[in-house]
Coordinates of C-alpha atoms and ligand atoms in Angstrom, one line a residue:
M1 CA 146.0 146.9 66.2
S2 CA 145.6 143.3 65.3
K3 CA 144.9 141.8 68.6
L4 CA 141.7 144.2 68.8
D5 CA 140.3 141.7 66.2
S6 CA 140.1 139.0 68.6
L7 CA 138.8 141.3 71.7
K8 CA 136.7 138.8 73.4
S9 CA 135.6 140.5 76.7
I10 CA 135.3 144.2 78.7
R11 CA 137.9 143.0 81.2
Q12 CA 140.2 142.2 78.4
L13 CA 139.8 145.6 76.9
H14 CA 140.1 147.6 80.7
Q15 CA 143.3 145.7 80.9
A16 CA 144.6 146.8 77.6
Y17 CA 143.4 150.5 78.7
E18 CA 145.2 150.6 81.8
S19 CA 148.7 148.9 80.6
G20 CA 148.5 151.8 78.0
E21 CA 148.4 149.6 75.3
W22 CA 145.3 150.6 73.7
T23 CA 143.4 154.1 73.9
P24 CA 139.6 154.7 73.8
T25 CA 140.1 156.7 70.6
A26 CA 141.8 154.0 69.0
V27 CA 139.7 151.3 69.9
T28 CA 136.6 153.5 68.8
Q29 CA 138.7 154.2 65.6
H30 CA 139.3 150.2 65.0
F31 CA 135.4 149.5 65.5
L32 CA 133.8 152.3 63.1
D33 CA 136.5 151.2 60.5
Q34 CA 134.9 147.6 61.1
A35 CA 131.6 148.9 61.0
R36 CA 131.9 151.6 58.3
P37 CA 131.8 149.1 55.3
N38 CA 128.5 147.7 56.5
R39 CA 129.6 144.1 55.2
L40 CA 126.8 142.4 56.8
N41 CA 124.2 145.3 56.3
A42 CA 123.8 145.3 60.5
W43 CA 124.4 149.1 60.7
I44 CA 121.3 151.4 59.9
T45 CA 123.3 154.5 61.4
L46 CA 126.7 155.1 62.5
C47 CA 127.1 158.2 64.5
E48 CA 130.9 158.6 64.4
Q49 CA 131.9 162.0 65.7
R50 CA 129.2 161.4 68.4
A51 CA 131.5 158.3 69.3
L52 CA 134.7 159.9 69.1
N53 CA 133.6 162.7 71.3
Q54 CA 132.5 159.9 73.6
A55 CA 136.0 158.3 73.2
S56 CA 137.8 161.7 74.3
L57 CA 136.1 161.9 77.1
A58 CA 136.6 158.1 78.2
E59 CA 140.3 159.2 77.7
E60 CA 140.0 162.1 80.2
V61 CA 138.4 160.0 82.6
L62 CA 141.1 157.7 82.2
K63 CA 143.6 160.3 82.9
L64 CA 141.9 162.0 85.6
N65 CA 142.1 158.4 87.5
G66 CA 145.8 158.1 86.6
G67 CA 145.3 155.5 83.9
K68 CA 143.0 153.3 86.1
V69 CA 139.1 152.5 84.9
P70 CA 137.2 154.1 87.8
R71 CA 135.2 150.6 88.1
A72 CA 132.7 152.1 90.6
T73 CA 131.5 155.1 88.6
H74 CA 132.4 154.1 85.1
P75 CA 132.2 150.5 84.8
L76 CA 131.9 150.5 81.1
L77 CA 134.5 153.0 80.1
G78 CA 135.3 153.1 76.5
V79 CA 133.3 150.0 75.7
P80 CA 132.4 150.2 72.1
M81 CA 128.7 149.4 71.7
G82 CA 125.8 149.2 69.2
I83 CA 122.1 149.9 70.0
K84 CA 119.0 148.5 68.3
D85 CA 117.3 150.8 66.1
N86 CA 114.5 150.6 68.0
L87 CA 115.8 152.5 71.2
A88 CA 116.2 156.3 71.1
V89 CA 119.5 157.8 71.4
E90 CA 119.5 161.6 71.5
G91 CA 119.7 163.4 68.3
V92 CA 120.3 160.2 66.5
R93 CA 118.1 158.8 63.4
M94 CA 115.9 156.1 64.9
T95 CA 114.0 154.1 62.0
C96 CA 112.6 151.3 63.6
A97 CA 114.0 149.4 60.3
S98 CA 110.9 151.1 58.8
R99 CA 110.3 153.9 56.2
M100 CA 107.4 155.5 58.5
L101 CA 110.3 156.5 60.7
E102 CA 113.0 156.8 58.0
S103 CA 114.1 160.5 59.2
Y104 CA 112.6 160.6 62.5
I105 CA 115.4 161.9 65.1
A106 CA 115.3 161.0 68.5
P107 CA 114.4 163.8 71.0
Y108 CA 115.6 162.3 73.8
S109 CA 117.8 158.9 75.0
A110 CA 115.9 155.6 76.4
T111 CA 116.9 155.3 79.9
V112 CA 119.2 152.0 78.8
V113 CA 121.0 154.3 76.7
E114 CA 121.8 157.2 78.9
R115 CA 122.9 154.7 82.1
L116 CA 125.5 152.7 79.5
E117 CA 126.4 156.2 78.4
S118 CA 127.1 157.5 81.5
A119 CA 128.6 154.2 82.9
G120 CA 131.3 155.5 79.9
A121 CA 130.0 153.2 77.2
I122 CA 130.4 154.4 73.2
T123 CA 127.6 154.6 71.3
L124 CA 128.7 153.3 67.5
G125 CA 125.5 153.6 66.1
K126 CA 121.8 151.9 65.6
L127 CA 121.6 148.4 64.3
N128 CA 119.2 146.9 61.7
L129 CA 116.4 144.9 63.0
D130 CA 112.9 143.5 61.6
E131 CA 110.8 146.2 61.0
F132 CA 109.3 147.5 64.6
A133 CA 111.1 144.1 65.6
M134 CA 108.7 142.0 64.1
G135 CA 110.0 138.9 62.9
G136 CA 112.5 136.4 63.9
S137 CA 114.9 136.4 60.7
N138 CA 115.7 140.1 59.9
E139 CA 114.1 139.8 56.7
N140 CA 111.4 142.4 57.4
S141 CA 113.7 145.3 57.4
A142 CA 113.1 148.1 55.0
F143 CA 116.8 148.6 54.9
G144 CA 117.6 145.0 53.6
R145 CA 118.4 141.9 55.5
V146 CA 121.4 141.6 57.9
L147 CA 123.7 138.5 56.8
H148 CA 124.7 135.9 58.7
P149 CA 128.3 136.8 60.1
T150 CA 129.9 133.4 58.6
H151 CA 127.3 132.1 56.1
P152 CA 126.0 135.2 54.4
D153 CA 123.2 133.2 52.3
R154 CA 121.6 132.3 55.8
I155 CA 119.6 134.5 58.3
P156 CA 121.5 136.0 61.3
G157 CA 117.8 135.7 63.6
G158 CA 116.1 138.3 64.3
S159 CA 114.7 140.6 65.3
S160 CA 117.5 141.8 67.1
G161 CA 119.9 140.3 63.9
G162 CA 122.1 143.1 63.6
S163 CA 123.0 143.4 67.3
A164 CA 124.2 139.7 67.1
A165 CA 125.7 139.7 63.9
A166 CA 127.7 143.0 64.8
V167 CA 128.9 141.4 67.9
A168 CA 129.7 138.1 66.4
A169 CA 131.6 139.8 63.4
G170 CA 133.6 142.2 65.8
E171 CA 131.7 145.7 64.8
C172 CA 131.2 146.2 68.1
L173 CA 131.8 144.6 71.7
V174 CA 128.6 144.5 73.1
A175 CA 125.2 145.5 71.6
L176 CA 121.6 146.1 73.1
G177 CA 118.6 144.2 71.7
S178 CA 115.1 144.0 72.6
D179 CA 113.1 140.5 73.3
T180 CA 108.9 140.3 72.7
G181 CA 108.9 136.7 71.8
G182 CA 112.8 135.9 71.3
S183 CA 114.3 138.5 69.6
I184 CA 117.6 138.5 71.5
R185 CA 117.9 134.9 72.1
L186 CA 117.4 133.6 68.6
P187 CA 119.6 135.7 66.6
A188 CA 122.0 135.2 69.7
S189 CA 121.9 131.5 69.0
Y190 CA 122.3 131.9 65.3
C191 CA 125.3 134.1 65.4
G192 CA 127.0 132.2 68.4
V193 CA 127.1 134.8 71.0
F194 CA 125.4 135.2 74.5
G195 CA 121.6 137.1 74.8
V196 CA 119.8 137.6 77.8
K197 CA 116.0 138.4 78.2
P198 CA 115.7 139.7 81.6
T199 CA 112.8 139.5 84.1
Y200 CA 109.8 141.8 82.7
G201 CA 110.3 145.0 84.4
R202 CA 113.8 144.5 85.0
V203 CA 114.9 146.9 82.5
S204 CA 113.5 150.2 81.8
R205 CA 111.6 150.1 78.4
S206 CA 111.5 154.0 78.6
G207 CA 112.8 155.0 75.1
L208 CA 112.2 151.8 73.5
V209 CA 109.5 151.7 70.5
A210 CA 106.6 149.6 71.7
F211 CA 106.0 146.8 69.8
A212 CA 103.8 144.5 72.4
S213 CA 104.3 146.5 75.7
S214 CA 103.5 143.5 78.0
L215 CA 105.9 141.2 76.5
D216 CA 108.9 143.8 75.5
Q217 CA 112.2 143.8 77.3
V218 CA 115.5 145.2 76.7
G219 CA 118.6 143.2 77.3
P220 CA 122.5 142.4 76.1
L221 CA 124.0 140.5 73.3
A222 CA 127.8 139.7 74.0
R223 CA 130.9 137.7 73.0
S224 CA 131.2 136.6 76.9
L225 CA 128.4 136.1 79.5
D226 CA 130.5 138.4 81.9
D227 CA 129.9 141.1 79.4
A228 CA 126.4 140.7 79.0
A229 CA 126.2 140.7 83.2
Q230 CA 128.2 143.9 83.0
V231 CA 126.0 145.4 80.8
L232 CA 122.6 144.3 82.7
A233 CA 123.9 145.4 85.7
V234 CA 124.2 148.8 84.4
I235 CA 120.9 148.8 82.6
S236 CA 118.6 147.1 85.2
G237 CA 117.2 148.4 88.2
H238 CA 114.0 151.0 88.8
D239 CA 113.3 153.6 86.6
P240 CA 110.7 156.1 87.5
L241 CA 110.1 156.8 83.9
E242 CA 108.5 153.5 83.3
S243 CA 105.1 152.3 85.0
T244 CA 105.7 148.6 84.8
S245 CA 109.2 149.1 86.1
L246 CA 109.9 146.6 89.1
G247 CA 111.3 148.2 92.6
L248 CA 114.0 145.6 92.5
P249 CA 117.7 146.6 92.7
P250 CA 120.2 146.3 89.4
I251 CA 121.2 143.2 88.5
A252 CA 124.3 142.2 90.8
G253 CA 126.2 140.1 88.1
M254 CA 127.3 136.6 88.4
G255 CA 128.5 134.4 91.0
E256 CA 129.2 130.7 91.0
A257 CA 126.7 128.2 90.7
E258 CA 127.5 124.5 92.1
M259 CA 126.8 122.0 89.1
K260 CA 126.8 119.2 91.8
G261 CA 123.2 119.0 93.0
L262 CA 121.7 121.5 90.6
R263 CA 118.4 120.8 89.3
V264 CA 117.9 121.3 85.7
G265 CA 114.1 120.9 84.4
V266 CA 113.6 119.6 80.9
P267 CA 110.1 120.2 79.9
Q268 CA 108.4 116.9 78.6
E269 CA 106.1 118.6 76.3
L270 CA 108.6 121.1 74.6
S271 CA 110.9 118.0 74.4
W272 CA 113.2 118.6 71.6
L273 CA 112.0 115.7 69.5
G274 CA 110.3 118.0 66.5
A275 CA 113.7 120.1 66.5
A276 CA 116.1 119.2 64.0
P277 CA 118.9 116.4 64.1
S278 CA 121.5 118.6 64.9
V279 CA 119.8 120.4 67.6
R280 CA 118.5 117.5 69.2
E281 CA 122.2 116.6 69.3
A282 CA 123.2 119.3 71.2
M283 CA 120.5 119.3 73.7
E284 CA 121.7 115.7 74.2
S285 CA 125.1 116.3 74.5
C286 CA 124.4 119.2 76.7
V287 CA 122.3 117.0 79.0
E288 CA 125.0 114.4 79.2
A289 CA 127.9 116.9 80.3
L290 CA 125.4 118.0 83.0
R291 CA 124.8 114.6 84.3
S292 CA 128.4 114.0 84.2
A293 CA 129.0 117.0 86.2
G294 CA 126.9 116.0 89.2
A295 CA 123.8 117.9 88.0
E296 CA 120.0 116.2 88.3
V297 CA 118.5 116.6 84.9
I298 CA 114.4 116.4 86.1
P299 CA 111.6 116.0 83.7
V300 CA 108.9 118.9 84.1
S301 CA 105.6 119.0 82.9
L302 CA 104.1 122.2 81.3
P303 CA 100.8 120.9 80.0
R304 CA 99.9 124.7 78.7
V305 CA 102.7 125.7 77.1
K306 CA 102.0 123.8 73.7
H307 CA 99.5 127.1 73.5
S308 CA 102.1 129.5 73.6
I309 CA 102.5 130.3 69.7
A310 CA 98.7 130.7 69.3
V311 CA 98.5 132.9 72.6
Y312 CA 101.7 134.9 71.6
Y313 CA 100.4 135.5 68.2
V314 CA 97.3 137.0 69.8
V315 CA 98.4 139.0 72.3
A316 CA 101.4 140.3 70.4
V317 CA 99.6 141.4 67.3
S318 CA 96.7 143.0 69.6
E319 CA 99.4 145.2 71.6
A320 CA 100.9 146.1 68.3
S321 CA 97.9 147.3 66.5
S322 CA 97.3 149.7 69.4
N323 CA 100.8 150.8 69.8
L324 CA 101.3 151.4 65.9
S325 CA 97.7 152.8 65.8
R326 CA 99.6 156.3 66.5
F327 CA 101.9 156.4 63.3
D328 CA 99.4 158.3 61.2
G329 CA 101.6 161.0 59.5
V330 CA 99.9 164.0 61.8
R331 CA 101.1 163.3 65.1
Y332 CA 103.6 160.5 64.5
G333 CA 105.4 159.0 61.4
S334 CA 106.2 160.3 58.0
R335 CA 103.8 161.5 55.8
S336 CA 103.4 160.2 52.3
P337 CA 104.4 162.2 49.2
H338 CA 101.1 161.1 48.0
A339 CA 99.0 162.3 51.0
V340 CA 98.6 165.6 49.5
S341 CA 96.4 164.5 46.5
A342 CA 94.1 162.2 49.3
R343 CA 90.3 163.3 48.8
S344 CA 89.4 162.1 52.0
L345 CA 90.5 161.6 55.7
E346 CA 90.4 157.8 55.3
E347 CA 92.3 157.7 52.0
F348 CA 94.9 160.2 53.9
H349 CA 95.4 157.4 56.4
S350 CA 95.6 154.5 54.2
V351 CA 98.5 156.4 51.8
N352 CA 100.1 157.0 54.8
R353 CA 99.9 153.9 56.5
S354 CA 101.1 152.1 53.4
L355 CA 105.0 153.4 54.5
F356 CA 104.5 150.4 56.8
G357 CA 106.1 146.9 55.3
A358 CA 104.0 143.8 54.8
E359 CA 104.6 142.3 58.0
V360 CA 103.7 145.1 60.0
K361 CA 100.5 145.6 57.9
R362 CA 99.6 141.8 58.6
R363 CA 99.9 142.1 62.1
I364 CA 98.2 145.2 62.5
L365 CA 95.2 143.8 60.7
L366 CA 95.1 140.6 62.7
G367 CA 95.7 142.5 65.9
T368 CA 92.9 145.1 65.0
F369 CA 90.5 141.9 64.4
S370 CA 91.1 140.4 67.5
L371 CA 90.7 143.6 69.2
S372 CA 87.4 144.3 67.5
S373 CA 83.8 144.4 69.1
G374 CA 82.5 140.8 69.1
Y375 CA 85.9 139.1 68.8
S376 CA 87.9 140.3 71.7
D377 CA 86.2 138.3 74.0
E378 CA 86.8 134.9 71.7
Y379 CA 90.3 136.3 70.9
F380 CA 92.2 138.8 72.9
L381 CA 90.7 137.7 76.1
R382 CA 90.8 134.2 76.1
A383 CA 94.7 134.3 75.0
A384 CA 95.1 136.7 78.3
K385 CA 93.6 133.7 80.1
V386 CA 95.6 131.0 78.7
R387 CA 98.8 133.4 79.0
A388 CA 98.0 133.1 82.9
L389 CA 98.3 129.3 82.8
I390 CA 101.0 129.2 80.9
A391 CA 102.8 131.6 83.4
D392 CA 101.2 129.0 86.3
D393 CA 102.8 125.9 84.5
L394 CA 106.4 127.4 84.3
D395 CA 106.2 128.8 87.7
S396 CA 105.3 125.8 89.5
A397 CA 107.8 124.0 87.5
L398 CA 110.3 126.3 88.6
S399 CA 109.2 125.9 92.2
S400 CA 111.0 122.0 92.1
V401 CA 114.2 123.0 89.8
D402 CA 116.8 125.6 89.6
C403 CA 116.4 126.4 85.9
I404 CA 114.5 124.7 82.8
L405 CA 116.5 123.6 79.8
S406 CA 115.5 123.8 76.2
P407 CA 116.9 124.5 72.6
V408 CA 116.6 128.2 71.7
A409 CA 115.2 127.6 68.1
P410 CA 114.3 124.3 66.6
T411 CA 117.1 124.9 63.6
P412 CA 120.4 126.5 63.0
A413 CA 120.5 129.6 61.1
F414 CA 118.2 128.7 58.0
R415 CA 118.7 130.3 54.2
A416 CA 117.6 133.4 53.5
G417 CA 113.9 133.2 51.9
E418 CA 113.5 129.8 53.0
K419 CA 110.8 130.9 55.2
T420 CA 109.2 133.9 53.6
K421 CA 106.3 132.7 51.9
D422 CA 104.5 131.0 54.6
P423 CA 104.3 133.4 57.5
L424 CA 102.8 130.3 60.0
E425 CA 106.2 128.5 59.1
M426 CA 108.1 131.6 60.2
Y427 CA 105.8 131.9 63.9
L428 CA 106.6 128.4 64.7
N429 CA 110.2 129.0 65.0
D430 CA 109.2 130.8 68.1
L431 CA 108.2 127.9 69.8
Y432 CA 110.7 127.7 72.8
T433 CA 111.3 131.4 73.2
V434 CA 107.8 132.9 73.5
P435 CA 106.8 131.1 76.6
A436 CA 109.6 133.1 78.9
N437 CA 107.9 136.2 77.5
L438 CA 104.4 135.6 78.0
A439 CA 105.4 134.4 81.6
G440 CA 107.7 137.3 82.0
I441 CA 110.5 135.1 83.3
P442 CA 114.3 135.7 82.6
A443 CA 115.7 133.4 79.5
L444 CA 119.1 133.6 78.3
S445 CA 120.6 131.9 74.8
L446 CA 124.1 130.3 75.6
P447 CA 126.3 128.9 72.7
W448 CA 126.4 125.3 72.9
S449 CA 127.9 123.6 70.1
R450 CA 128.1 124.0 66.1
D451 CA 126.7 121.4 63.6
A452 CA 128.8 120.1 60.9
D453 CA 128.2 123.2 58.8
G454 CA 129.6 125.3 61.4
L455 CA 126.4 126.9 62.3
S456 CA 126.3 127.6 66.0
I457 CA 123.5 126.2 67.9
G458 CA 122.6 127.8 71.3
V459 CA 120.8 126.5 74.4
Q460 CA 118.3 128.2 76.2
L461 CA 118.1 128.5 80.2
M462 CA 115.0 129.9 82.0
G463 CA 114.9 130.9 85.5
R464 CA 112.7 132.1 88.2
S465 CA 111.0 135.6 88.0
G466 CA 113.3 138.0 89.5
A467 CA 115.8 135.5 90.0
D468 CA 118.2 137.2 86.9
D469 CA 121.5 137.0 89.2
Q470 CA 121.0 133.3 90.1
L471 CA 120.2 132.7 86.3
L472 CA 123.5 134.0 85.1
S473 CA 125.5 132.1 87.7
I474 CA 124.3 128.7 86.5
A475 CA 124.7 129.8 82.5
R476 CA 128.2 130.5 83.8
S477 CA 128.5 126.7 85.3
F478 CA 126.9 125.5 82.0
G479 CA 129.8 127.1 80.4
R480 CA 132.3 125.7 82.8
V481 CA 130.8 122.2 81.9
R482 CA 131.3 123.0 78.4
G483 CA 135.0 123.3 79.3
E484 CA 135.2 127.4 78.8
D485 CA 135.3 129.8 81.8
L486 CA 132.6 132.5 80.8
V487 CA 134.2 134.9 82.6
Ligands
LIG501 N1 109.7 136.3 66.2 C1 108.8 136.9 67.1 C2 108.0 138.0 66.4 O1 108.0 137.9 65.1 C3 109.8 137.7 68.1 C4 109.8 139.2 68.0 C5 110.8 139.7 69.4 O2 110.8 139.4 70.0 N2 110.5 141.2 69.2 O3 107.1 138.6 67.0

């Protein structure tokens, strides 16, 4: 099984199934063996028996099809995957990395999980995250921080840190994450894998525990762009169970984008001058490579995008405070053992809600404040208005260019503990990623280079709303420029 360690893509896996070299059960066993020791603390729950049952079903499907993978009905047959632990998998614990949901068993599966499993994918288990997806470093998990796959003293990024670390370390082939302000793209960049946040509404949120409903999107993390595209093709498309689901067809996958004449926008205001020298170098090398491959690199102006962090941290916390109000230990959420001795309703709530960690509490307080009477016009409503202006900036820039290029994060993966004392410093890390969520446009993180310490540095591409397929095709041509076919 030694070659399984270097497995890079679904395509390669399927070839090995068809040649009879590997079987779904052997592959599932291999990945479970990699995941079980939990070296990076990427996993919160493994569902071994469930995964092995799915593997034997995959074997049946292979047998019924004469050893061939029936790509039309089971495009992800026998693909071992991990699911961020804020997405429901029927019958499996879903914690959101919170004491509040420590023993909660999901009664149904998220639409995305259902679609992946019907396509033949195998759910290995649930992946660690920042509590309720609030964070960018995975240090806010009640189950402990996730380690960076190659530099264990560093953060893997968050909030989908378990997803990125597990994919990078070969503990699953693909993973699902969620992205409210960068939670797929940041860890993908830090860990050196691909991460895609689709257009808002393109992928169902049914069965995703809500953080900030107008920003949340589910998307893949993978070792190859093609794998990410294949997962997207399965999970995207209209879902009648979700009120904001768009009527668009599923994302078709990747085509070819011609680099010659491609118009790549580089935001003047979001220039990478404030970024770490290694990130600046990565961006400069990327721009140079694009130019010499014939792309036009065009400065674009996004004058209101500088307000993105301020706007995001009002909108996101306001929506979070409302979404998380349901966890009161009565209807939803755990009940604290101290609740029995509460002498008033207020004390009862306060004891139960102290099961939340510090960052979640901070956001609930901030959000409650910004929505409170007398303040909501000044904070929430004003933020909503500026959000529309930011979306306008991005939309109009994208009417004259094919995509917008920026860094994903201002630095490569930083050391654990480095930013935990100052929440604002942590929030500033989301500078490049939150604009796409505010505007609802698709964005992805593509590994571009490594710094002197071997830490991965990704670049971000943002595309037009609904043009997820085009964005993937452009990203593929970026890979070609870098000297690698990403298929
Ligand atoms: N880092 C951002 C935050 O803490 C993004 C989180 C996310 O995308 N879920 O809000």
